[in-house]
Amino acid sequence: MSKILIVEDDAGFASGLAEAVRDFGYEPVITSSGEDALARFDELAPALVFLDLRLGGMHGLEALRALKSMSNQAGTPVVILTAFADAANTIEAMKLGAFDHLIKPIGRDDIRSVLCRALARPRTFVGKVGIADADELVGSSPAMRGVQKFIGIAASSDATVLVLGETGTGKELVAHAIHQHSERARRPFVPLNCAAIPAELLESELFGHVRGAFTGAVQARPGRFREADGGTLFLDEIGDMTPAMQAKMLRALQDRTITPVGVSTAQQVDVRVIAATQHDLATRVREEKFREDLFYRLNVLRIELPPLRERGSDILLLAEHFLRRALPDAPKKLGANAAKALLEHGWPGNVRELENLMRGLSLTVRGSVIDRHDLNFETTAAPEATMNELLTLDLPAATARLEKMLLQKALRDAEGNRAEAARRLGIRRQLLYSKLKEHGL
């Protein structure tokens, strides 16, 4: 029988886990410390290791790092166990090469599942060292735990990452966490919102230009690729690039070279690219609005961020986090009715909407407790009409309602920038201003 090494200082939990492992046809071996596990590792040659994160002596992450440094056993799957999961230890464990990261208590189905998954696949070694702060990645919902694990996996390589999610879900935060946990952490992290740069200036913004390359180029600029050399370039809203710009981006990703505007020779760059978009790029490829070859070049590793409305109790964890950040010395508290209302809200603006609401309440609520009547969702995000609601209206009313919704969404997506909102809507700014006035926005 294959041996399963259980590194756990809680005798009761270790005994229960060993019983389940034995029932599934494996031979359990229990050690109570990381030091003992390392000393016996070569002798036991286990097929898999269950490793507790908080041990009496050596910390679980230290033991994991040491196990993965053993060249003869580096591919052995290690499953981290903890009763105190947070984003930082989840990401770091996955980055160091853990096969999975499970939260106690662990059911028999979870044990069976991880044994089947781990022992049915080839052994691989992924990951190196470097803990960074991930406090901003608040959340313990299954969806966010999956995101945190994938960040750790992505951080262990230099592969291009595509981050998908609605506006306000925290795509840049994920990109920054990948950078922080990667080998490039000491080098620059350079973000750029592609949708916020006029199409005719985006090439210069990305690749740089020499003096006199075009009207107004009074001095040379290095461009974002060269600013990020050795580090990470985060390209937000890459789905809004023009076809011509997409072709140039494809070459930069393929060859790791850029050609500044006004220069004829290409220049080598060492940049890890993380791209993000709220668009469904696969659909845009089918509609011939996005290059298929660029999509596959970007879609090496993909992280899909869940909307806030699907994250359950994470809403309250985030709300409390933003309240503490707004007033660290005396944060406001959420009353039961306010907490219930937050859980029931649809959050069209996602985490950004929640953060802005909590920041505002920290300033406006005079007491120490936030109640239901203090909440004013209408000021932070307009309610979304469903298709069924629109179908109950006559044509003029439905058209007006839909127009207002589109205006509100464009303003949210553009973070209040009216010129950008007009561009997203495909209308002139003057028309946008008159429509905003017409709808009382």
XYZ file of C-alpha atoms in Angstrom:
441
model
C 0.000 0.000 0.000
C 1.168 3.561 -0.727
C 2.085 5.535 2.373
C 0.325 8.789 3.231
C 2.308 10.993 5.635
C 0.175 13.011 8.082
C 2.066 15.870 9.752
C -0.308 17.025 12.486
C 0.171 17.915 16.177
C -3.537 17.534 17.052
C -3.672 13.834 18.000
C -7.465 13.566 17.707
C -7.597 15.125 14.240
C -4.594 13.091 13.068
C -6.242 9.855 14.234
C -9.503 10.637 12.394
C -7.648 11.550 9.206
C -5.541 8.371 9.443
C -8.677 6.247 9.794
C -10.170 7.766 6.641
C -6.901 7.323 4.726
C -6.778 3.651 5.768
C -10.408 3.125 4.697
C -9.511 4.432 1.244
C -6.779 1.816 0.834
C -3.619 3.679 1.879
C -1.185 3.251 4.788
C -1.193 6.324 7.069
C 1.949 7.393 8.933
C 1.594 10.137 11.563
C 4.278 12.574 12.715
C 3.606 15.499 15.031
C 6.219 17.962 13.767
C 7.751 19.286 10.577
C 11.227 18.394 11.837
C 10.271 14.737 12.338
C 8.577 14.586 8.941
C 11.690 15.904 7.198
C 13.963 13.501 9.068
C 11.877 10.454 8.038
C 10.827 11.632 4.586
C 13.379 9.707 2.506
C 12.822 6.549 4.552
C 9.021 6.698 4.185
C 8.894 7.930 0.556
C 5.192 8.828 0.926
C 2.853 9.091 -2.056
C 1.235 12.199 -0.511
C 1.638 14.435 2.543
C -1.089 16.047 4.632
C 0.713 18.964 6.328
C -0.795 21.129 9.062
C -0.014 24.832 8.681
C 0.341 25.628 12.399
C 2.665 23.167 14.098
C 4.370 23.436 17.459
C 7.879 23.829 16.059
C 8.593 24.440 12.394
C 5.789 26.295 10.652
C 3.943 24.389 7.940
C 5.125 26.722 5.178
C 8.745 26.241 6.288
C 8.244 22.472 6.197
C 6.634 22.726 2.745
C 9.550 24.798 1.472
C 12.024 22.252 2.829
C 10.093 19.309 1.363
C 10.014 20.947 -2.059
C 13.775 21.554 -1.903
C 14.423 17.796 -1.695
C 15.248 17.020 -5.315
C 14.439 13.316 -5.017
C 10.957 13.922 -3.555
C 10.098 17.432 -4.829
C 7.145 16.139 -6.856
C 5.348 14.533 -3.910
C 1.894 16.154 -3.585
C 1.534 18.141 -0.359
C -1.909 19.113 0.911
C -1.885 21.973 3.420
C -4.410 21.781 6.274
C -5.434 24.766 8.358
C -8.236 26.013 10.551
C -7.137 29.612 9.936
C -7.053 30.208 6.185
C -6.325 33.654 4.807
C -5.353 34.936 1.395
C -1.650 35.276 2.211
C -1.044 31.732 3.451
C -3.255 30.232 0.722
C -1.378 32.046 -2.049
C 2.032 31.311 -0.573
C 1.265 27.627 -0.077
C 0.123 27.216 -3.676
C 3.103 29.211 -4.928
C 5.505 26.962 -3.014
C 3.996 23.963 -4.781
C 1.214 22.699 -2.488
C -1.250 20.505 -4.347
C -4.196 21.955 -2.417
C -5.045 24.021 0.657
C -7.953 22.692 2.746
C -9.777 24.209 5.696
C -10.503 22.122 8.791
C -12.755 20.348 9.584
C -12.311 18.110 6.548
C -14.986 15.619 5.530
C -14.389 12.139 4.133
C -15.529 13.277 0.686
C -12.865 16.000 0.711
C -10.199 13.466 1.697
C -11.286 11.003 -0.982
C -11.395 13.767 -3.603
C -7.911 15.131 -2.892
C -6.386 11.642 -2.810
C -7.952 10.760 -6.162
C -6.940 14.048 -7.765
C -3.398 14.097 -6.414
C -2.474 10.478 -6.967
C -4.031 10.176 -10.411
C -1.823 12.850 -12.006
C 1.920 13.097 -12.758
C 4.028 14.657 -10.060
C 5.278 18.149 -10.791
C 7.257 20.744 -8.885
C 6.051 24.322 -9.002
C 6.995 27.327 -6.947
C 9.694 29.194 -5.055
C 9.910 31.484 -2.081
C 8.755 34.981 -1.054
C 5.878 36.002 1.210
C 4.127 39.299 0.456
C 1.167 41.106 1.937
C -2.197 39.992 0.553
C -4.431 41.629 3.151
C -6.521 43.309 0.479
C -7.702 39.975 -0.946
C -10.369 39.642 1.729
C -12.717 36.677 1.466
C -13.156 33.032 2.397
C -16.017 32.055 0.077
C -15.314 28.994 -2.115
C -15.094 31.229 -5.186
C -12.489 33.510 -3.626
C -10.537 30.595 -2.154
C -10.233 29.296 -5.705
C -8.972 32.688 -6.879
C -6.410 32.854 -4.066
C -5.109 29.369 -4.904
C -4.780 30.233 -8.576
C -2.895 33.440 -7.736
C -0.302 31.292 -5.978
C 0.003 29.001 -8.987
C 0.285 31.963 -11.377
C 2.904 33.646 -9.190
C 5.207 30.641 -9.489
C 5.669 31.126 -13.247
C 6.211 33.904 -15.786
C 3.264 32.882 -17.966
C 0.878 35.524 -19.284
C -2.303 35.767 -17.184
C -5.797 36.819 -18.262
C -8.019 38.115 -15.455
C -11.741 38.203 -16.211
C -14.528 39.793 -14.214
C -17.115 42.513 -14.043
C -16.128 46.112 -13.398
C -15.236 46.674 -9.760
C -14.472 43.050 -8.849
C -10.779 43.725 -8.123
C -8.907 42.667 -11.259
C -5.993 45.039 -10.623
C -5.781 43.810 -7.035
C -5.377 40.242 -8.298
C -2.718 41.330 -10.790
C -0.821 43.132 -8.037
C -1.030 40.077 -5.763
C 0.440 37.872 -8.510
C 3.284 40.374 -8.925
C 3.887 40.644 -5.159
C 4.214 36.881 -4.805
C 6.357 36.375 -7.909
C 10.110 36.488 -8.407
C 9.580 39.929 -9.986
C 8.249 41.456 -6.753
C 11.253 43.779 -6.323
C 10.838 45.142 -9.855
C 8.166 47.606 -11.084
C 4.451 46.863 -11.265
C 3.094 49.150 -14.001
C -0.685 49.369 -14.534
C -2.375 50.865 -17.603
C -6.100 51.164 -18.366
C -6.187 50.705 -22.152
C -9.749 52.041 -22.375
C -8.750 55.338 -20.756
C -6.126 56.174 -23.407
C -7.266 57.556 -26.795
C -6.683 54.954 -29.514
C -4.270 57.206 -31.429
C -2.036 57.613 -28.335
C -2.080 54.056 -27.010
C 0.866 52.855 -29.140
C 3.083 55.640 -27.821
C 1.847 55.052 -24.263
C 2.761 51.373 -24.451
C 5.902 51.335 -26.581
C 7.220 54.886 -26.104
C 8.373 57.390 -28.709
C 11.372 59.508 -29.639
C 11.380 63.274 -29.689
C 9.693 64.652 -32.795
C 8.027 61.322 -33.672
C 4.699 63.124 -34.080
C 3.165 66.534 -33.489
C 3.415 67.323 -29.789
C 6.227 64.848 -29.069
C 8.511 67.488 -27.590
C 10.492 64.950 -25.593
C 11.128 61.210 -25.714
C 9.122 58.813 -23.555
C 10.138 55.258 -22.626
C 6.611 53.786 -22.692
C 4.976 51.414 -20.208
C 6.726 48.278 -21.495
C 10.171 49.720 -20.768
C 8.994 51.205 -17.468
C 7.984 47.675 -16.456
C 11.232 46.059 -17.666
C 12.105 43.228 -15.294
C 8.706 43.508 -13.642
C 5.016 43.212 -14.476
C 2.842 45.173 -16.887
C -0.885 45.114 -16.082
C -3.083 45.953 -19.066
C -6.641 46.595 -17.911
C -9.547 46.528 -20.406
C -7.398 45.002 -23.132
C -10.601 43.969 -24.909
C -11.131 47.605 -25.973
C -7.965 47.722 -28.125
C -8.347 48.549 -31.808
C -7.495 45.803 -34.359
C -4.295 47.637 -35.387
C -3.147 47.875 -31.774
C -4.011 44.222 -31.179
C -1.603 43.220 -33.984
C 1.236 45.204 -32.389
C 0.452 43.778 -28.959
C 0.588 40.255 -30.395
C 4.101 40.856 -31.712
C 5.239 42.289 -28.380
C 3.969 39.203 -26.549
C 5.374 36.742 -29.086
C 8.841 38.216 -29.499
C 9.203 40.177 -26.242
C 10.271 43.113 -28.389
C 8.801 46.587 -28.861
C 9.331 49.286 -31.470
C 8.934 52.849 -30.124
C 7.113 55.312 -32.364
C 9.641 57.011 -34.615
C 12.191 54.173 -34.371
C 12.792 51.487 -36.995
C 14.591 48.892 -34.860
C 12.948 46.653 -32.273
C 14.084 46.655 -28.651
C 14.124 43.649 -26.315
C 12.108 43.831 -23.080
C 11.755 41.461 -20.129
C 8.163 41.964 -18.991
C 5.532 39.664 -17.518
C 2.118 40.695 -18.887
C -1.132 40.363 -16.959
C -4.189 41.433 -18.940
C -7.744 42.009 -17.752
C -11.114 42.712 -19.275
C -14.790 42.767 -18.392
C -15.634 41.562 -21.914
C -16.183 37.963 -22.988
C -13.160 37.742 -25.285
C -14.203 34.393 -26.762
C -17.459 36.003 -27.921
C -15.579 39.007 -29.305
C -13.333 36.622 -31.237
C -16.392 34.963 -32.789
C -17.743 38.426 -33.646
C -14.349 39.245 -35.242
C -13.821 42.143 -32.819
C -10.757 40.581 -31.192
C -7.881 38.668 -32.783
C -8.036 34.941 -32.149
C -4.240 34.565 -32.055
C -3.939 37.355 -29.468
C -6.703 35.772 -27.375
C -4.805 32.473 -27.206
C -1.554 34.301 -26.470
C -3.217 36.049 -23.501
C -5.253 33.074 -22.309
C -2.340 30.995 -20.989
C -3.470 31.186 -17.363
C -6.967 32.479 -16.678
C -8.463 33.739 -13.435
C -12.190 34.482 -13.334
C -13.258 36.814 -10.545
C -16.749 36.244 -9.138
C -19.127 39.227 -8.855
C -19.679 40.406 -5.293
C -23.334 39.263 -5.311
C -22.097 35.644 -5.584
C -19.638 35.838 -2.693
C -22.064 35.447 0.230
C -20.590 36.298 3.621
C -17.537 37.852 1.965
C -19.741 40.940 1.595
C -19.751 41.458 5.367
C -16.036 40.645 5.710
C -15.252 43.243 3.059
C -17.609 45.813 4.572
C -15.916 45.484 7.966
C -12.493 45.640 6.295
C -13.374 48.907 4.531
C -14.845 50.362 7.738
C -11.605 49.580 9.604
C -9.538 51.109 6.840
C -11.660 54.285 6.813
C -11.399 54.831 10.603
C -8.628 52.574 11.994
C -8.867 53.894 15.555
C -12.666 53.779 15.919
C -14.310 51.882 13.035
C -18.079 51.926 12.712
C -19.952 48.672 13.345
C -22.666 47.096 11.196
C -26.037 46.620 12.831
C -27.954 43.393 12.154
C -30.478 45.093 9.844
C -27.723 46.846 7.901
C -25.807 43.580 7.495
C -28.958 41.868 6.205
C -29.537 44.677 3.694
C -25.944 44.421 2.442
C -26.363 40.696 1.824
C -29.616 41.271 -0.083
C -28.295 44.075 -2.318
C -27.391 43.210 -5.929
C -24.058 45.149 -5.993
C -23.947 46.134 -9.671
C -20.765 48.101 -8.890
C -19.221 45.112 -7.062
C -16.408 45.619 -4.511
C -15.769 49.202 -5.638
C -19.394 50.102 -4.878
C -19.171 48.512 -1.419
C -15.901 50.297 -0.639
C -17.310 53.692 -1.619
C -20.454 53.076 0.415
C -18.504 52.118 3.548
C -16.169 55.079 3.153
C -19.130 57.447 2.910
C -20.925 55.894 5.886
C -17.774 56.189 8.004
C -17.956 59.961 7.495
C -21.714 60.547 7.655
C -23.013 58.209 10.383
C -22.742 60.008 13.710
C -23.174 57.026 15.997
C -20.927 54.001 16.310
C -23.369 51.578 14.663
C -24.587 51.669 11.052
C -28.293 50.829 10.738
C -30.474 49.944 7.755
C -31.840 53.491 7.419
C -28.269 54.809 7.023
C -27.817 52.880 3.789
C -28.565 54.670 0.558
C -27.731 52.318 -2.267
C -29.292 54.625 -4.850
C -26.504 57.160 -4.412
C -23.792 54.622 -5.174
C -25.360 52.448 -7.828
C -28.586 52.599 -9.755
C -30.934 49.604 -9.548
C -30.792 47.289 -12.554
C -34.017 46.563 -14.400
C -34.546 43.008 -15.521
C -35.690 42.097 -19.002
C -39.087 41.071 -17.616
C -39.530 44.505 -16.039
C -38.727 46.226 -19.327
C -41.201 44.034 -21.184
C -44.041 45.249 -18.972
C -43.492 48.869 -20.115
C -44.665 50.577 -23.278
C -42.019 51.342 -25.924
C -41.253 54.990 -24.936
C -40.987 54.099 -21.224
C -38.864 50.993 -21.855
C -36.557 52.910 -24.202
C -36.093 55.687 -21.629
C -35.436 53.153 -18.853
C -32.870 51.260 -20.926
C -31.168 54.497 -21.995
C -30.827 55.585 -18.377
C -29.391 52.194 -17.393
C -26.809 52.387 -20.189
C -25.803 55.899 -19.141
C -25.410 54.830 -15.509
C -23.388 51.733 -16.407
C -21.088 53.708 -18.720
C -20.435 56.254 -15.974
C -19.715 53.502 -13.428
C -17.398 51.653 -15.804
C -15.578 54.906 -16.626
C -15.374 55.788 -12.909
C -17.148 59.090 -13.503
C -15.023 60.171 -16.479
C -17.672 61.581 -18.829
C -15.424 61.726 -21.889
C -14.620 58.029 -21.422
C -18.305 57.220 -20.795
C -19.235 58.936 -24.084
C -16.571 56.914 -25.900
C -17.900 53.651 -24.447
C -21.430 54.576 -25.510
C -20.304 55.605 -28.984
C -21.754 59.123 -28.727
C -20.359 62.664 -28.603
C -19.751 64.304 -25.233
C -22.282 67.038 -25.982
C -24.992 64.410 -26.496
C -23.946 62.649 -23.289
C -24.283 65.889 -21.325
C -27.779 66.533 -22.672
C -28.843 62.924 -21.929
C -27.502 63.157 -18.376
C -29.531 66.317 -17.863
C -32.605 64.757 -19.458
C -32.474 61.778 -17.072
C -31.572 63.793 -13.989
C -28.121 62.262 -13.681
